[in-house]
Short mmCIF file of C-alpha atoms and ligand atoms in Angstrom, two decimals:
data_model
loop_
_atom_site.label_atom_id
_atom_site.label_comp_id
_atom_site.label_asym_id
_atom_site.label_seq_id
_atom_site.Cartn_x
_atom_site.Cartn_y
_atom_site.Cartn_z
CA MET A 1 -18.74 132.29 144.84
CA HIS A 2 -20.78 128.99 145.16
CA LEU A 3 -23.41 130.76 143.27
CA VAL A 4 -20.99 131.08 140.58
CA PHE A 5 -19.48 127.57 140.88
CA LEU A 6 -23.49 126.23 140.79
CA SER A 7 -24.04 128.23 137.64
CA VAL A 8 -20.81 126.87 135.73
CA PHE A 9 -22.36 123.27 137.07
CA LEU A 10 -25.53 124.24 135.97
CA ALA A 11 -24.55 125.26 132.65
CA PHE A 12 -22.54 122.29 132.16
CA PHE A 13 -25.27 119.75 132.59
CA VAL A 14 -27.64 121.62 130.57
CA LYS A 15 -25.19 121.58 127.85
CA ILE A 16 -24.73 117.58 128.45
CA ASN A 17 -28.32 117.42 128.31
CA GLU A 18 -28.95 119.42 124.97
CA GLY A 19 -25.81 117.48 123.39
CA ALA A 20 -27.78 114.33 124.38
CA ASP A 21 -27.80 111.82 121.44
CA TRP A 22 -30.93 111.09 119.90
CA CYS A 23 -32.51 107.64 120.56
CA TYR A 24 -35.54 105.30 119.52
CA GLN A 25 -38.76 104.90 121.70
CA SER A 26 -37.42 101.68 122.75
CA GLN A 27 -34.18 103.21 124.37
CA PHE A 28 -36.01 105.86 126.09
CA THR A 29 -35.71 105.66 129.75
CA CYS A 30 -36.38 108.72 132.37
CA GLU A 31 -32.74 108.08 133.49
CA SER A 32 -31.18 107.91 129.60
CA HIS A 33 -31.55 111.37 129.05
CA CYS A 34 -31.41 110.61 125.04
CA LYS A 35 -34.25 112.50 122.84
CA ALA A 36 -36.78 109.96 121.63
CA PRO A 37 -38.69 110.23 118.28
CA ASP A 38 -40.69 113.03 119.68
CA HIS A 39 -37.78 115.60 120.81
CA TRP A 40 -35.54 114.70 117.53
CA SER A 41 -36.45 118.25 116.63
CA GLU A 42 -34.42 119.36 119.20
CA ALA A 43 -31.59 117.39 118.56
CA GLU A 44 -28.72 119.45 116.74
CA HIS A 45 -28.72 120.02 112.98
CA SER A 46 -32.27 118.27 113.49
CA GLN A 47 -34.90 121.11 113.02
CA SER A 48 -36.61 119.13 109.39
CA CYS A 49 -37.48 116.57 111.93
CA ALA A 50 -40.51 118.84 112.85
CA GLY A 51 -40.91 119.48 108.77
CA LYS A 52 -43.79 119.07 106.74
CA SER A 53 -42.43 116.16 104.39
CA GLN A 54 -41.22 113.57 106.83
CA SER A 55 -40.68 109.62 106.53
CA PRO A 56 -42.03 107.03 107.18
CA ILE A 57 -45.38 107.18 106.62
CA ASN A 58 -48.16 104.73 106.55
CA ILE A 59 -49.12 104.03 102.91
CA VAL A 60 -52.98 103.53 102.26
CA THR A 61 -53.47 101.42 99.06
CA LYS A 62 -56.80 102.69 98.10
CA ARG A 63 -55.30 106.65 98.22
CA THR A 64 -52.40 106.06 95.91
CA LEU A 65 -52.56 107.12 92.57
CA PRO A 66 -51.23 104.76 89.34
CA ASP A 67 -48.60 106.36 87.62
CA GLU A 68 -47.64 104.92 84.43
CA ARG A 69 -43.96 106.84 84.49
CA LEU A 70 -43.33 104.52 87.34
CA THR A 71 -41.59 101.92 85.04
CA PRO A 72 -39.21 99.29 86.10
CA PHE A 73 -36.08 100.11 87.01
CA LYS A 74 -32.74 99.41 85.51
CA PHE A 75 -30.43 98.02 88.09
CA THR A 76 -26.78 98.44 86.96
CA GLY A 77 -23.92 96.75 88.96
CA TYR A 78 -26.63 95.43 91.51
CA GLN A 79 -25.08 91.91 90.40
CA ASP A 80 -21.52 92.79 91.27
CA THR A 81 -19.90 91.03 94.62
CA PHE A 82 -18.05 93.66 96.51
CA HIS A 83 -16.08 93.39 99.72
CA SER A 84 -17.00 95.83 102.50
CA TYR A 85 -17.17 96.86 105.98
CA ILE A 86 -20.53 96.37 108.24
CA LYS A 87 -20.75 98.23 111.30
CA ASN A 88 -22.70 98.68 113.85
CA ASN A 89 -23.41 102.29 114.14
CA GLY A 90 -24.98 102.12 117.47
CA HIS A 91 -28.51 102.90 115.89
CA SER A 92 -28.63 100.41 113.23
CA VAL A 93 -26.60 97.73 111.32
CA GLN A 94 -24.86 99.59 108.06
CA VAL A 95 -22.85 97.97 105.18
CA ALA A 96 -20.84 100.58 102.97
CA VAL A 97 -21.30 99.98 99.41
CA PRO A 98 -18.56 101.04 96.64
CA HIS A 99 -19.97 103.91 94.63
CA LEU A 100 -20.61 101.30 91.34
CA ALA A 101 -23.86 99.96 91.79
CA THR A 102 -26.96 102.79 90.09
CA ILE A 103 -30.09 102.78 89.27
CA SER A 104 -32.19 104.61 86.94
CA GLY A 105 -35.73 104.51 85.52
CA GLY A 106 -38.66 104.53 87.77
CA ASP A 107 -39.38 107.90 86.69
CA LEU A 108 -36.06 109.07 88.18
CA LYS A 109 -34.61 112.30 86.36
CA MET A 110 -31.11 110.69 86.46
CA PRO A 111 -29.21 107.95 87.16
CA TYR A 112 -28.30 107.41 91.15
CA LYS A 113 -25.57 105.34 92.42
CA ALA A 114 -25.47 103.33 95.64
CA VAL A 115 -23.66 104.68 98.96
CA GLN A 116 -24.93 102.46 101.85
CA PHE A 117 -27.53 100.26 102.81
CA HIS A 118 -28.89 99.62 106.50
CA LEU A 119 -31.80 98.36 108.11
CA HIS A 120 -34.63 98.83 110.81
CA TRP A 121 -36.41 96.24 112.86
CA GLY A 122 -38.66 95.29 115.89
CA THR A 123 -38.05 92.68 118.88
CA ASP A 124 -37.33 89.02 118.30
CA GLY A 125 -38.54 88.86 114.62
CA GLY A 126 -41.90 90.72 116.26
CA PRO A 127 -43.06 94.57 114.09
CA GLY A 128 -40.17 96.80 113.02
CA SER A 129 -40.42 98.57 109.70
CA GLU A 130 -40.97 102.10 109.42
CA HIS A 131 -43.09 102.32 106.82
CA THR A 132 -46.59 100.37 106.83
CA VAL A 133 -48.93 99.40 104.22
CA ASP A 134 -52.95 100.07 105.29
CA GLY A 135 -51.54 99.98 108.97
CA GLU A 136 -49.63 97.02 108.52
CA GLN A 137 -46.10 96.71 110.33
CA TYR A 138 -43.52 94.12 108.83
CA PRO A 139 -40.81 93.01 110.73
CA MET A 140 -38.11 94.34 109.19
CA GLU A 141 -37.12 97.51 106.34
CA LEU A 142 -34.13 97.61 104.35
CA HIS A 143 -33.37 100.81 102.75
CA ILE A 144 -30.48 101.04 100.24
CA VAL A 145 -29.53 104.90 100.16
CA HIS A 146 -28.68 106.29 96.72
CA MET A 147 -27.61 109.84 95.83
CA LYS A 148 -27.40 111.73 92.48
CA GLN A 149 -24.33 110.49 90.18
CA SER A 150 -23.33 113.98 90.11
CA TYR A 151 -22.36 114.13 93.83
CA THR A 152 -19.45 112.66 95.78
CA THR A 153 -20.66 113.13 99.30
CA LEU A 154 -23.76 112.15 101.01
CA SER A 155 -24.22 115.44 102.78
CA SER A 156 -23.98 117.46 99.24
CA ALA A 157 -26.72 115.34 97.94
CA LEU A 158 -28.82 116.07 100.97
CA GLN A 159 -28.68 119.87 100.01
CA ASP A 160 -30.21 119.01 96.79
CA PRO A 161 -34.37 118.91 97.63
CA ASN A 162 -34.21 115.35 95.02
CA GLY A 163 -30.58 114.51 95.72
CA VAL A 164 -30.79 111.03 97.80
CA ALA A 165 -32.98 107.92 96.48
CA VAL A 166 -34.03 105.59 98.86
CA LEU A 167 -35.38 101.76 97.92
CA GLY A 168 -36.94 100.35 100.80
CA PHE A 169 -37.80 96.44 101.23
CA PHE A 170 -39.80 94.63 103.71
CA TYR A 171 -39.03 91.62 104.85
CA GLU A 172 -41.58 88.77 106.00
CA GLU A 173 -41.10 85.58 108.28
CA SER A 174 -40.70 82.67 106.15
CA ALA A 175 -40.64 78.93 107.11
CA SER A 176 -37.15 78.47 105.51
CA VAL A 177 -34.08 80.05 105.84
CA ASN A 178 -33.05 82.51 103.22
CA ARG A 179 -29.69 80.79 102.29
CA LYS A 180 -28.33 84.39 100.35
CA TYR A 181 -28.60 86.09 103.86
CA GLU A 182 -26.41 83.81 105.58
CA PRO A 183 -23.11 85.83 105.09
CA LEU A 184 -25.31 89.24 106.31
CA ILE A 185 -26.33 87.24 109.39
CA ASN A 186 -23.61 85.66 110.27
CA ALA A 187 -21.46 88.78 110.75
CA LEU A 188 -23.84 90.25 112.91
CA ARG A 189 -22.32 87.99 115.64
CA LYS A 190 -18.84 90.14 115.05
CA ILE A 191 -20.39 93.62 115.50
CA LYS A 192 -22.69 92.95 118.69
CA THR A 193 -21.08 95.93 120.66
CA SER A 194 -21.90 99.59 119.43
CA GLY A 195 -19.26 100.80 116.97
CA ALA A 196 -18.22 97.42 115.89
CA ASN A 197 -17.46 96.69 112.49
CA THR A 198 -16.19 93.55 110.47
CA THR A 199 -15.19 92.97 106.89
CA ILE A 200 -17.94 91.44 104.76
CA ASN A 201 -16.63 89.65 101.41
CA GLY A 202 -18.75 88.48 98.23
CA LEU A 203 -22.14 90.34 99.31
CA SER A 204 -23.83 91.64 96.25
CA LEU A 205 -26.94 94.05 96.20
CA ASN A 206 -28.90 91.88 93.83
CA ALA A 207 -28.37 88.80 96.39
CA LEU A 208 -30.49 90.82 99.20
CA LEU A 209 -33.14 91.59 96.52
CA PRO A 210 -36.37 89.68 95.53
CA SER A 211 -36.48 88.66 91.41
CA PRO A 212 -36.38 91.57 89.15
CA LYS A 213 -40.09 90.28 88.26
CA ASN A 214 -41.23 90.86 91.96
CA MET A 215 -39.89 94.34 91.82
CA THR A 216 -41.97 96.11 89.15
CA SER A 217 -44.52 96.95 91.80
CA TYR A 218 -43.38 99.83 94.43
CA TYR A 219 -45.08 103.15 96.06
CA ARG A 220 -43.60 106.40 95.46
CA TYR A 221 -43.65 109.88 97.57
CA LYS A 222 -41.29 112.60 98.32
CA GLY A 223 -39.77 112.38 101.63
CA SER A 224 -37.11 112.46 104.49
CA LEU A 225 -34.29 110.87 105.99
CA THR A 226 -35.93 108.64 108.97
CA THR A 227 -33.04 109.14 111.53
CA PRO A 228 -31.97 112.90 112.52
CA GLY A 229 -31.07 115.16 110.82
CA CYS A 230 -34.82 114.03 108.68
CA THR A 231 -33.41 116.08 105.86
CA GLU A 232 -36.19 116.09 103.29
CA ALA A 233 -34.21 115.42 100.16
CA VAL A 234 -35.25 111.90 99.63
CA VAL A 235 -37.46 110.35 96.68
CA TRP A 236 -38.57 107.57 98.19
CA THR A 237 -39.41 103.94 96.65
CA VAL A 238 -41.17 101.35 99.04
CA PHE A 239 -41.13 98.24 97.05
CA GLU A 240 -44.53 96.10 97.97
CA HIS A 241 -43.07 92.29 97.01
CA ALA A 242 -41.52 91.45 100.85
CA ILE A 243 -38.04 89.71 101.33
CA PRO A 244 -38.61 86.39 102.68
CA LEU A 245 -36.30 85.46 106.18
CA SER A 246 -36.70 82.43 108.58
CA ARG A 247 -37.78 83.59 112.37
CA ASP A 248 -34.34 82.67 113.52
CA GLN A 249 -32.74 84.98 110.75
CA LEU A 250 -35.39 88.12 111.83
CA ARG A 251 -34.24 87.55 115.27
CA ALA A 252 -30.60 87.60 114.95
CA PHE A 253 -30.67 91.66 114.70
CA SER A 254 -31.98 91.64 118.03
CA GLU A 255 -28.50 90.50 119.44
CA LEU A 256 -26.65 93.29 118.64
CA GLN A 257 -26.09 95.78 121.46
CA PHE A 258 -27.00 99.70 121.61
CA HIS A 259 -23.87 101.75 123.15
CA ASP A 260 -25.64 101.24 126.39
CA GLY A 261 -25.02 97.51 126.11
CA LYS A 262 -29.08 97.13 125.84
CA LYS A 263 -30.59 95.24 123.08
CA MET A 264 -30.75 96.72 119.68
CA VAL A 265 -34.48 96.29 119.39
CA GLY A 266 -37.29 98.72 117.95
CA THR A 267 -34.98 100.32 115.63
CA PHE A 268 -38.00 102.73 113.77
CA ARG A 269 -39.27 105.88 113.38
CA PRO A 270 -43.18 105.91 114.10
CA VAL A 271 -45.32 106.74 110.81
CA GLN A 272 -45.25 110.61 110.12
CA PRO A 273 -48.28 112.48 108.82
CA LEU A 274 -48.67 113.21 105.40
CA ASN A 275 -49.61 116.38 105.13
CA GLY A 276 -51.49 116.52 101.80
CA ARG A 277 -48.60 114.77 100.12
CA GLN A 278 -49.66 112.07 97.41
CA VAL A 279 -48.31 108.55 97.29
CA TYR A 280 -48.24 107.02 93.64
CA ARG A 281 -47.98 103.56 92.78
CA SER A 282 -46.33 102.07 89.75
CA ALA A 283 -48.27 100.42 86.79
CA GLY A 284 -47.41 97.16 88.14
CA SER A 285 -48.77 97.16 91.16
CA VAL A 286 -51.19 94.87 92.93
CA ALA A 287 -53.69 97.43 93.79
CA LEU A 288 -54.03 97.78 90.11
CA ALA A 289 -53.61 94.46 89.11
CA SER A 290 -56.48 93.39 91.39
CA GLY A 291 -58.33 96.15 89.20
CA ILE A 292 -57.81 94.08 86.50
CA LEU A 293 -58.27 90.94 87.68
CA LEU A 294 -61.85 92.47 88.94
CA ALA A 295 -62.70 93.60 85.28
CA ILE A 296 -61.75 89.97 83.95
CA SER A 297 -63.91 88.27 86.35
CA VAL A 298 -66.66 90.64 85.96
CA ALA A 299 -66.07 90.18 81.83
CA ALA A 300 -65.98 86.13 82.55
CA ALA A 301 -69.41 86.37 84.75
CA PHE A 302 -70.98 88.28 81.84
CA GLY A 303 -69.84 86.03 79.40
CA LEU A 304 -70.40 83.20 81.49
CA SER A 305 -74.65 84.44 81.40
CA ARG A 306 -75.08 85.49 78.20
CA PRO A 307 -77.43 82.92 76.32
CA ASN A 308 -75.84 81.01 74.05
C1 NAG B 401 -13.19 99.16 112.21
O1 NAG B 401 -12.92 98.88 113.92
C2 NAG B 401 -11.23 99.22 113.75
C3 NAG B 401 -11.33 98.77 115.32
O2 NAG B 401 -12.14 98.75 116.34
C4 NAG B 401 -11.25 101.21 113.64
O3 NAG B 401 -9.70 101.14 113.50
C5 NAG B 401 -11.82 101.17 112.17
O4 NAG B 401 -11.48 102.62 112.00
C6 NAG B 401 -12.68 100.78 111.71
N1 NAG B 401 -13.44 101.07 110.59
C7 NAG B 401 -14.78 101.44 110.24
C8 NAG B 401 -14.86 101.79 108.70
O5 NAG B 401 -15.70 101.80 110.96
C1 NAG B 402 -42.16 86.54 93.63
O1 NAG B 402 -43.30 86.85 94.31
C2 NAG B 402 -43.79 85.43 94.26
C3 NAG B 402 -45.79 85.68 95.10
O2 NAG B 402 -45.10 86.30 96.19
C4 NAG B 402 -43.12 84.21 95.11
O3 NAG B 402 -43.73 83.17 95.00
C5 NAG B 402 -42.16 83.88 94.38
O4 NAG B 402 -41.38 83.05 94.84
C6 NAG B 402 -41.37 85.45 93.95
N1 NAG B 402 -40.05 84.77 93.14
C7 NAG B 402 -38.79 85.15 93.66
C8 NAG B 402 -37.75 84.61 92.48
O5 NAG B 402 -38.32 85.65 94.58
ZN1 ZN B 403 -33.03 104.01 107.09
#
Protein backbone atom coordinates (compact mmCIF):
# COMPACT_ATOMS: atom_id res chain seq x y z
CA MET A 1 0.00 0.00 0.00
CA HIS A 2 2.71 2.43 1.00
CA LEU A 3 4.63 1.45 -2.06
CA VAL A 4 1.67 2.40 -4.23
CA PHE A 5 1.49 5.80 -2.57
CA LEU A 6 5.21 6.21 -2.95
CA SER A 7 5.13 5.38 -6.64
CA VAL A 8 2.15 7.69 -7.22
CA PHE A 9 4.03 10.41 -5.39
CA LEU A 10 7.19 9.71 -7.40
CA ALA A 11 5.28 9.69 -10.67
CA PHE A 12 3.74 13.02 -9.73
CA PHE A 13 7.10 14.46 -8.74
CA VAL A 14 8.77 13.28 -11.95
CA LYS A 15 5.87 14.69 -13.93
CA ILE A 16 6.30 18.09 -12.31
CA ASN A 17 9.98 17.99 -13.14
CA GLU A 18 9.27 17.05 -16.75
CA GLY A 19 6.88 19.92 -17.06
CA ALA A 20 9.35 22.31 -15.43
CA ASP A 21 9.63 25.46 -17.48
CA TRP A 22 12.64 26.34 -19.56
CA CYS A 23 14.94 29.04 -18.26
CA TYR A 24 18.07 30.98 -19.12
CA GLN A 25 21.43 30.01 -17.64
CA SER A 26 21.23 33.09 -15.38
CA GLN A 27 18.11 31.63 -13.68
CA PHE A 28 19.37 28.12 -13.20
CA THR A 29 20.03 26.87 -9.67
CA CYS A 30 20.04 23.28 -8.42
CA GLU A 31 16.74 23.98 -6.61
CA SER A 32 15.03 25.66 -9.57
CA HIS A 33 14.55 22.42 -11.59
CA CYS A 34 14.15 24.60 -14.65
CA LYS A 35 15.58 23.54 -17.98
CA ALA A 36 18.65 25.64 -18.79
CA PRO A 37 19.68 26.13 -22.47
CA ASP A 38 21.66 22.85 -22.68
CA HIS A 39 18.45 20.99 -21.76
CA TRP A 40 15.88 22.94 -23.75
CA SER A 41 15.40 20.04 -26.17
CA GLU A 42 13.93 18.04 -23.24
CA ALA A 43 11.20 20.63 -22.69
CA GLU A 44 7.77 19.95 -24.15
CA HIS A 45 7.53 20.33 -27.97
CA SER A 46 11.14 21.50 -28.06
CA GLN A 47 13.06 18.67 -29.74
CA SER A 48 14.05 21.21 -32.40
CA CYS A 49 16.34 22.91 -29.86
CA ALA A 50 18.78 20.07 -30.61
CA GLY A 51 18.45 20.66 -34.37
CA LYS A 52 21.19 21.47 -36.87
CA SER A 53 20.05 24.99 -37.91
CA GLN A 54 19.72 26.76 -34.59
CA SER A 55 19.99 30.42 -33.60
CA PRO A 56 21.66 32.58 -32.43
CA ILE A 57 25.09 32.22 -34.02
CA ASN A 58 28.43 33.97 -33.91
CA ILE A 59 28.86 35.81 -37.22
CA VAL A 60 32.44 35.53 -38.44
CA THR A 61 32.56 38.51 -40.80
CA LYS A 62 35.47 37.27 -42.92
CA ARG A 63 33.57 34.06 -43.69
CA THR A 64 30.42 35.87 -44.84
CA LEU A 65 29.71 35.98 -48.58
CA PRO A 66 28.45 39.15 -50.27
CA ASP A 67 25.09 38.64 -51.97
CA GLU A 68 23.83 41.36 -54.29
CA ARG A 69 20.25 40.13 -53.87
CA LEU A 70 20.38 41.46 -50.30
CA THR A 71 19.10 44.90 -51.25
CA PRO A 72 17.83 47.50 -48.73
CA PHE A 73 14.45 46.58 -47.21
CA LYS A 74 11.28 48.41 -48.04
CA PHE A 75 9.47 49.21 -44.79
CA THR A 76 5.74 49.86 -45.06
CA GLY A 77 3.70 51.17 -42.14
CA TYR A 78 6.80 51.32 -39.96
CA GLN A 79 6.25 55.06 -39.45
CA ASP A 80 2.65 54.64 -38.22
CA THR A 81 2.13 55.13 -34.50
CA PHE A 82 0.07 52.52 -32.71
CA HIS A 83 -1.44 51.72 -29.33
CA SER A 84 -0.54 48.39 -27.85
CA TYR A 85 0.34 46.32 -24.82
CA ILE A 86 3.81 45.89 -23.41
CA LYS A 87 4.14 42.75 -21.33
CA ASN A 88 6.62 41.07 -19.01
CA ASN A 89 6.11 37.49 -20.24
CA GLY A 90 8.44 35.95 -17.65
CA HIS A 91 11.31 35.56 -20.13
CA SER A 92 11.45 38.97 -21.79
CA VAL A 93 9.55 42.15 -22.46
CA GLN A 94 7.30 41.90 -25.48
CA VAL A 95 5.20 44.38 -27.43
CA ALA A 96 2.39 43.20 -29.72
CA VAL A 97 2.38 45.01 -33.05
CA PRO A 98 -0.81 45.43 -35.13
CA HIS A 99 -0.30 43.33 -38.27
CA LEU A 100 -0.09 46.40 -40.50
CA ALA A 101 3.63 47.07 -40.77
CA THR A 102 5.37 45.01 -43.45
CA ILE A 103 8.83 44.46 -44.86
CA SER A 104 9.74 43.48 -48.42
CA GLY A 105 12.89 43.45 -50.54
CA GLY A 106 16.10 42.14 -49.01
CA ASP A 107 15.67 38.89 -51.01
CA LEU A 108 12.45 37.99 -49.15
CA LYS A 109 10.22 36.00 -51.51
CA MET A 110 7.09 37.90 -50.42
CA PRO A 111 6.13 40.64 -47.93
CA TYR A 112 6.23 39.70 -44.24
CA LYS A 113 4.11 41.49 -41.64
CA ALA A 114 5.25 42.46 -38.15
CA VAL A 115 3.71 40.48 -35.26
CA GLN A 116 5.62 41.47 -32.13
CA PHE A 117 8.97 42.69 -30.91
CA HIS A 118 10.96 41.79 -27.82
CA LEU A 119 14.49 42.16 -26.49
CA HIS A 120 17.37 40.13 -25.07
CA TRP A 121 19.85 41.69 -22.63
CA GLY A 122 22.63 41.14 -20.10
CA THR A 123 23.14 42.29 -16.52
CA ASP A 124 23.00 46.03 -15.81
CA GLY A 125 24.10 46.95 -19.34
CA GLY A 126 26.79 44.23 -19.60
CA PRO A 127 27.04 41.78 -22.55
CA GLY A 128 23.59 40.46 -23.47
CA SER A 129 22.94 40.17 -27.21
CA GLU A 130 22.09 36.77 -28.68
CA HIS A 131 24.02 37.03 -31.94
CA THR A 132 27.67 37.94 -31.67
CA VAL A 133 29.92 39.40 -34.37
CA ASP A 134 33.49 38.10 -34.47
CA GLY A 135 32.95 37.01 -30.88
CA GLU A 136 31.74 40.40 -29.67
CA GLN A 137 28.54 40.35 -27.61
CA TYR A 138 26.60 43.63 -27.59
CA PRO A 139 24.64 44.80 -24.48
CA MET A 140 21.20 44.11 -25.96
CA GLU A 141 19.39 42.86 -29.08
CA LEU A 142 15.99 43.74 -30.53
CA HIS A 143 13.98 41.11 -32.42
CA ILE A 144 11.12 42.27 -34.62
CA VAL A 145 9.23 39.10 -35.51
CA HIS A 146 7.42 38.99 -38.87
CA MET A 147 5.44 36.28 -40.63
CA LYS A 148 4.59 35.77 -44.28
CA GLN A 149 1.67 38.01 -45.17
CA SER A 150 -0.51 35.00 -46.08
CA TYR A 151 -0.57 33.67 -42.50
CA THR A 152 -2.82 34.86 -39.70
CA THR A 153 -1.08 33.22 -36.73
CA LEU A 154 2.56 32.76 -35.83
CA SER A 155 1.99 29.07 -35.09
CA SER A 156 0.83 28.45 -38.67
CA ALA A 157 3.78 30.45 -40.04
CA LEU A 158 6.15 28.29 -37.98
CA GLN A 159 5.02 25.20 -39.97
CA ASP A 160 6.62 26.79 -43.06
CA PRO A 161 10.46 26.54 -43.24
CA ASN A 162 10.53 30.19 -44.43
CA GLY A 163 7.37 31.30 -42.62
CA VAL A 164 9.01 33.74 -40.22
CA ALA A 165 11.44 36.63 -40.77
CA VAL A 166 13.12 38.19 -37.76
CA LEU A 167 14.99 41.49 -37.93
CA GLY A 168 17.71 41.65 -35.27
CA PHE A 169 19.28 44.92 -34.14
CA PHE A 170 22.14 45.37 -31.71
CA TYR A 171 22.40 48.13 -29.11
CA GLU A 172 25.51 49.93 -28.02
CA GLU A 173 26.13 52.14 -25.02
CA SER A 174 26.16 55.85 -25.79
CA ALA A 175 26.99 58.88 -23.66
CA SER A 176 23.61 60.51 -24.29
CA VAL A 177 20.02 59.40 -23.72
CA ASN A 178 18.09 58.12 -26.76
CA ARG A 179 14.88 60.14 -26.35
CA LYS A 180 12.98 57.98 -28.84
CA TYR A 181 13.21 55.10 -26.38
CA GLU A 182 11.74 56.97 -23.40
CA PRO A 183 8.11 55.74 -23.87
CA LEU A 184 9.32 52.12 -23.96
CA ILE A 185 11.73 52.48 -21.05
CA ASN A 186 9.25 54.41 -18.90
CA ALA A 187 6.73 51.60 -19.39
CA LEU A 188 9.17 49.07 -17.90
CA ARG A 189 8.53 50.45 -14.39
CA LYS A 190 4.91 49.33 -14.66
CA ILE A 191 5.65 45.74 -15.67
CA LYS A 192 8.29 44.67 -13.16
CA THR A 193 6.63 41.42 -12.21
CA SER A 194 6.20 38.40 -14.46
CA GLY A 195 2.85 38.46 -16.30
CA ALA A 196 2.31 42.20 -15.81
CA ASN A 197 1.29 44.33 -18.77
CA THR A 198 0.47 47.94 -19.46
CA THR A 199 -0.64 49.97 -22.45
CA ILE A 200 1.89 51.78 -24.55
CA ASN A 201 0.78 54.63 -26.80
CA GLY A 202 2.19 56.60 -29.69
CA LEU A 203 4.92 54.12 -30.51
CA SER A 204 6.11 53.50 -34.08
CA LEU A 205 8.58 50.85 -35.22
CA ASN A 206 10.59 53.49 -37.08
CA ALA A 207 11.24 55.37 -33.85
CA LEU A 208 13.05 52.33 -32.46
CA LEU A 209 15.30 51.79 -35.49
CA PRO A 210 18.41 53.38 -36.99
CA SER A 211 17.95 55.74 -39.96
CA PRO A 212 17.24 53.97 -43.30
CA LYS A 213 20.76 54.81 -44.49
CA ASN A 214 22.15 52.88 -41.54
CA MET A 215 20.06 49.79 -42.31
CA THR A 216 21.60 48.83 -45.65
CA SER A 217 24.30 46.67 -44.03
CA TYR A 218 23.13 43.36 -42.71
CA TYR A 219 23.79 39.63 -42.44
CA ARG A 220 21.46 36.87 -43.60
CA TYR A 221 21.21 33.20 -42.68
CA LYS A 222 18.62 30.49 -42.08
CA GLY A 223 17.96 29.61 -38.45
CA SER A 224 15.45 29.17 -35.67
CA LEU A 225 13.57 30.82 -32.86
CA THR A 226 16.00 31.41 -29.99
CA THR A 227 13.53 30.23 -27.32
CA PRO A 228 11.81 26.82 -26.99
CA GLY A 229 10.41 25.21 -29.26
CA CYS A 230 13.40 26.59 -31.28
CA THR A 231 11.45 26.01 -34.53
CA GLU A 232 13.68 26.10 -37.62
CA ALA A 233 11.48 28.41 -39.66
CA VAL A 234 13.30 31.74 -39.49
CA VAL A 235 14.92 33.84 -42.19
CA TRP A 236 17.33 35.84 -40.05
CA THR A 237 18.49 39.38 -40.78
CA VAL A 238 21.01 40.83 -38.35
CA PHE A 239 21.84 44.47 -38.92
CA GLU A 240 25.39 45.65 -38.55
CA HIS A 241 24.62 49.15 -37.27
CA ALA A 242 23.84 49.29 -33.53
CA ILE A 243 21.19 51.47 -31.87
CA PRO A 244 22.58 53.81 -29.19
CA LEU A 245 21.15 53.79 -25.64
CA SER A 246 22.61 55.35 -22.51
CA ARG A 247 23.94 53.17 -19.71
CA ASP A 248 20.90 54.01 -17.56
CA GLN A 249 18.53 53.11 -20.38
CA LEU A 250 20.24 49.74 -20.82
CA ARG A 251 20.21 49.11 -17.07
CA ALA A 252 16.46 49.78 -16.84
CA PHE A 253 15.78 46.34 -18.36
CA SER A 254 17.59 44.64 -15.48
CA GLU A 255 14.94 46.05 -13.10
CA LEU A 256 12.38 43.61 -14.48
CA GLN A 257 11.81 40.33 -12.66
CA PHE A 258 11.52 36.69 -13.66
CA HIS A 259 8.54 34.83 -12.18
CA ASP A 260 10.64 33.76 -9.17
CA GLY A 261 11.14 37.44 -8.32
CA LYS A 262 14.82 37.43 -9.29
CA LYS A 263 16.26 40.14 -11.53
CA MET A 264 15.50 39.47 -15.18
CA VAL A 265 19.07 39.47 -16.51
CA GLY A 266 21.05 37.37 -18.98
CA THR A 267 18.04 36.74 -21.22
CA PHE A 268 20.04 35.36 -24.13
CA ARG A 269 20.64 31.89 -25.51
CA PRO A 270 24.32 30.98 -26.06
CA VAL A 271 25.47 30.91 -29.71
CA GLN A 272 24.80 27.67 -31.58
CA PRO A 273 26.96 25.72 -34.07
CA LEU A 274 26.69 26.76 -37.73
CA ASN A 275 26.82 23.12 -38.93
CA GLY A 276 27.93 24.15 -42.40
CA ARG A 277 25.44 26.97 -42.91
CA GLN A 278 26.61 29.94 -44.99
CA VAL A 279 26.10 33.48 -43.68
CA TYR A 280 25.63 36.12 -46.39
CA ARG A 281 26.07 39.86 -46.17
CA SER A 282 24.34 42.66 -48.02
CA ALA A 283 26.21 44.60 -50.65
CA GLY A 284 26.23 47.65 -48.38
CA SER A 285 27.99 46.00 -45.46
CA VAL A 286 31.20 47.36 -43.96
CA ALA A 287 33.23 44.25 -44.77
CA LEU A 288 32.65 45.06 -48.44
CA ALA A 289 32.94 48.82 -47.95
CA SER A 290 36.34 48.42 -46.30
CA GLY A 291 37.38 46.28 -49.28
CA ILE A 292 36.45 49.14 -51.58
CA LEU A 293 38.28 51.61 -49.33
CA LEU A 294 41.33 49.36 -49.50
CA ALA A 295 41.10 49.30 -53.31
CA ILE A 296 40.78 53.09 -53.37
CA SER A 297 43.74 53.59 -51.05
CA VAL A 298 45.86 51.14 -53.06
CA ALA A 299 44.90 53.01 -56.23
CA ALA A 300 45.69 56.32 -54.50
CA ALA A 301 49.05 55.02 -53.35
CA PHE A 302 49.86 53.94 -56.91
CA GLY A 303 48.69 57.27 -58.19
CA LEU A 304 50.94 59.10 -55.71
CA SER A 305 54.01 57.02 -56.46
CA ARG A 306 53.62 57.29 -60.23
CA PRO A 307 56.28 59.60 -61.58
CA ASN A 308 54.57 62.72 -62.99
C1 LIG B 1 -3.02 42.45 -18.89
O1 LIG B 1 -3.21 42.32 -17.49
C2 LIG B 1 -4.57 42.25 -17.12
C3 LIG B 1 -4.70 42.32 -15.62
O2 LIG B 1 -3.54 41.87 -14.97
C4 LIG B 1 -5.18 40.99 -17.71
O3 LIG B 1 -6.55 40.88 -17.36
C5 LIG B 1 -5.06 41.04 -19.23
O4 LIG B 1 -5.51 39.83 -19.80
C6 LIG B 1 -3.60 41.27 -19.64
N1 LIG B 1 -3.53 41.51 -21.06
C7 LIG B 1 -2.60 40.98 -21.84
C8 LIG B 1 -2.65 41.39 -23.27
O5 LIG B 1 -1.74 40.22 -21.45
C1 LIG C 1 24.36 56.40 -38.85
O1 LIG C 1 25.57 55.80 -38.47
C2 LIG C 1 26.64 56.70 -38.24
C3 LIG C 1 27.88 55.89 -37.96
O2 LIG C 1 27.75 55.06 -36.86
C4 LIG C 1 26.27 57.63 -37.10
O3 LIG C 1 27.30 58.55 -36.85
C5 LIG C 1 24.99 58.35 -37.46
O4 LIG C 1 24.59 59.16 -36.39
C6 LIG C 1 23.89 57.38 -37.82
N1 LIG C 1 22.77 58.15 -38.31
C7 LIG C 1 21.56 58.02 -37.79
C8 LIG C 1 20.56 59.00 -38.28
O5 LIG C 1 21.27 57.15 -36.98
ZN1 LIG D 1 14.26 36.97 -29.58
